[in-house]
GROMACS .gro file of C-alpha atoms in nm:
model
  121
    1GLN     CA    1  15.858 -10.093  -4.993
    2VAL     CA    2  16.238 -10.195  -4.972
    3GLN     CA    3  16.481 -10.375  -5.245
    4LEU     CA    4  16.784 -10.519  -5.241
    5VAL     CA    5  16.982 -10.571  -5.555
    6GLU     CA    6  17.270 -10.785  -5.537
    7SER     CA    7  17.531 -10.830  -5.856
    8GLY     CA    8  17.904 -10.954  -5.900
    9GLY     CA    9  17.835 -11.328  -5.922
   10GLY     CA   10  17.990 -11.547  -6.189
   11LEU     CA   11  18.229 -11.840  -6.249
   12VAL     CA   12  18.589 -11.826  -6.126
   13GLN     CA   13  18.855 -12.047  -6.087
   14PRO     CA   14  18.989 -12.208  -5.765
   15GLY     CA   15  19.222 -11.932  -5.607
   16GLY     CA   16  19.062 -11.672  -5.764
   17SER     CA   17  18.877 -11.353  -5.633
   18LEU     CA   18  18.524 -11.186  -5.658
   19ARG     CA   19  18.360 -10.892  -5.523
   20LEU     CA   20  17.963 -10.895  -5.475
   21SER     CA   21  17.767 -10.579  -5.418
   22CYS     CA   22  17.422 -10.523  -5.292
   23ALA     CA   23  17.225 -10.211  -5.293
   24ALA     CA   24  16.922 -10.124  -5.098
   25SER     CA   25  16.677  -9.873  -5.240
   26GLY     CA   26  16.285  -9.750  -5.165
   27SER     CA   27  16.149  -9.620  -4.823
   28ILE     CA   28  16.428  -9.647  -4.600
   29PHE     CA   29  16.509  -9.421  -4.295
   30SER     CA   30  16.809  -9.640  -4.217
   31ILE     CA   31  16.988  -9.947  -4.197
   32ASN     CA   32  17.117 -10.137  -3.901
   33ALA     CA   33  17.282 -10.470  -3.955
   34MET     CA   34  17.375 -10.593  -4.296
   35GLY     CA   35  17.484 -10.929  -4.410
   36TRP     CA   36  17.572 -11.193  -4.656
   37TYR     CA   37  17.427 -11.580  -4.668
   38ARG     CA   38  17.491 -11.858  -4.898
   39GLN     CA   39  17.279 -12.175  -4.991
   40ALA     CA   40  17.428 -12.473  -5.201
   41PRO     CA   41  17.232 -12.686  -5.376
   42GLY     CA   42  17.038 -12.921  -5.154
   43LYS     CA   43  17.181 -12.761  -4.838
   44GLU     CA   44  17.069 -12.532  -4.586
   45ARG     CA   45  17.104 -12.165  -4.604
   46GLU     CA   46  17.400 -12.012  -4.392
   47LEU     CA   47  17.537 -11.711  -4.255
   48VAL     CA   48  17.873 -11.590  -4.445
   49ALA     CA   49  17.937 -11.264  -4.279
   50HIS     CA   50  17.775 -10.950  -4.144
   51ILE     CA   51  17.846 -10.589  -4.036
   52THR     CA   52  17.662 -10.336  -3.805
   53ASN     CA   53  17.614  -9.969  -3.910
   54ALA     CA   54  17.904  -9.905  -3.669
   55GLY     CA   55  18.136 -10.136  -3.879
   56THR     CA   56  18.172 -10.427  -3.649
   57THR     CA   57  18.204 -10.746  -3.859
   58ASN     CA   58  18.191 -11.125  -3.803
   59TYR     CA   59  18.269 -11.412  -4.027
   60ALA     CA   60  18.189 -11.786  -4.046
   61ASP     CA   61  18.489 -11.992  -3.960
   62SER     CA   62  18.500 -12.148  -4.311
   63VAL     CA   63  18.561 -11.794  -4.486
   64LYS     CA   64  18.744 -11.604  -4.205
   65GLY     CA   65  19.043 -11.470  -4.343
   66ARG     CA   66  18.933 -11.515  -4.692
   67PHE     CA   67  18.651 -11.295  -4.724
   68THR     CA   68  18.600 -10.939  -4.618
   69ILE     CA   69  18.256 -10.755  -4.571
   70SER     CA   70  18.205 -10.381  -4.605
   71ARG     CA   71  17.963 -10.136  -4.630
   72ASP     CA   72  17.903  -9.781  -4.772
   73ASN     CA   73  17.624  -9.585  -4.573
   74ALA     CA   74  17.610  -9.300  -4.834
   75LYS     CA   75  17.504  -9.545  -5.096
   76ASN     CA   76  17.318  -9.811  -4.859
   77THR     CA   77  17.544 -10.078  -5.028
   78VAL     CA   78  17.718 -10.358  -4.873
   79TYR     CA   79  18.022 -10.549  -5.029
   80LEU     CA   80  18.170 -10.895  -5.021
   81GLN     CA   81  18.524 -10.954  -5.095
   82MET     CA   82  18.604 -11.298  -5.181
   83ASN     CA   83  18.975 -11.407  -5.210
   84SER     CA   84  19.121 -11.742  -5.245
   85LEU     CA   85  18.781 -11.909  -5.358
   86LYS     CA   86  18.753 -12.262  -5.308
   87PRO     CA   87  18.493 -12.543  -5.487
   88GLU     CA   88  18.314 -12.537  -5.154
   89ASP     CA   89  18.236 -12.170  -5.192
   90THR     CA   90  17.986 -12.256  -5.489
   91ALA     CA   91  17.660 -12.125  -5.362
   92VAL     CA   92  17.399 -11.876  -5.430
   93TYR     CA   93  17.472 -11.577  -5.242
   94TYR     CA   94  17.216 -11.375  -5.062
   95CYS     CA   95  17.220 -11.041  -4.928
   96ASN     CA   96  17.004 -10.932  -4.569
   97ALA     CA   97  16.927 -10.606  -4.454
   98ASP     CA   98  16.767 -10.487  -4.125
   99VAL     CA   99  16.598 -10.205  -4.225
  100LEU     CA  100  16.387  -9.916  -4.060
  101VAL     CA  101  16.102  -9.819  -4.297
  102ALA     CA  102  16.069  -9.485  -4.384
  103GLY     CA  103  15.780  -9.268  -4.198
  104THR     CA  104  15.710  -9.583  -3.950
  105TRP     CA  105  15.844  -9.752  -3.675
  106ARG     CA  106  15.876 -10.065  -3.848
  107ASP     CA  107  16.208 -10.249  -3.836
  108LEU     CA  108  16.183 -10.513  -4.121
  109GLU     CA  109  16.424 -10.784  -4.231
  110VAL     CA  110  16.472 -10.792  -4.619
  111TRP     CA  111  16.639 -11.053  -4.856
  112GLY     CA  112  16.805 -10.981  -5.216
  113GLN     CA  113  16.709 -11.230  -5.486
  114GLY     CA  114  17.061 -11.396  -5.464
  115THR     CA  115  17.358 -11.404  -5.723
  116LEU     CA  116  17.533 -11.757  -5.832
  117VAL     CA  117  17.885 -11.792  -5.750
  118THR     CA  118  18.038 -12.064  -5.912
  119VAL     CA  119  18.405 -12.193  -5.845
  120SER     CA  120  18.542 -12.460  -6.054
  121SER     CA  121  18.833 -12.512  -6.341
   0.00000   0.00000   0.00000
């Protein structure tokens, strides 16, 4: 079993910053790509950023230049540094990981429960 635990969400004013973290635990042999998605009320879930185990990153156009994704492989943790936050960034943010399960040849896509980010004055 593999679990993703997210933290760092909360209420922040426009122009402010937050740092989200997501720690993976369980029967993990290795983790390939990790990413962050978000979903606003009444809207579809969208990709925000992702990072490979080699450190290659990609960002949605709406957050490029403001958000930075990074990872600590020793801790099986991925981070999302969010700067210059806007009201339209308000959403539940979900962590995602491509995990090779220990002792098997199975490659699973695992989701976190989500953490709420609210950008408002």
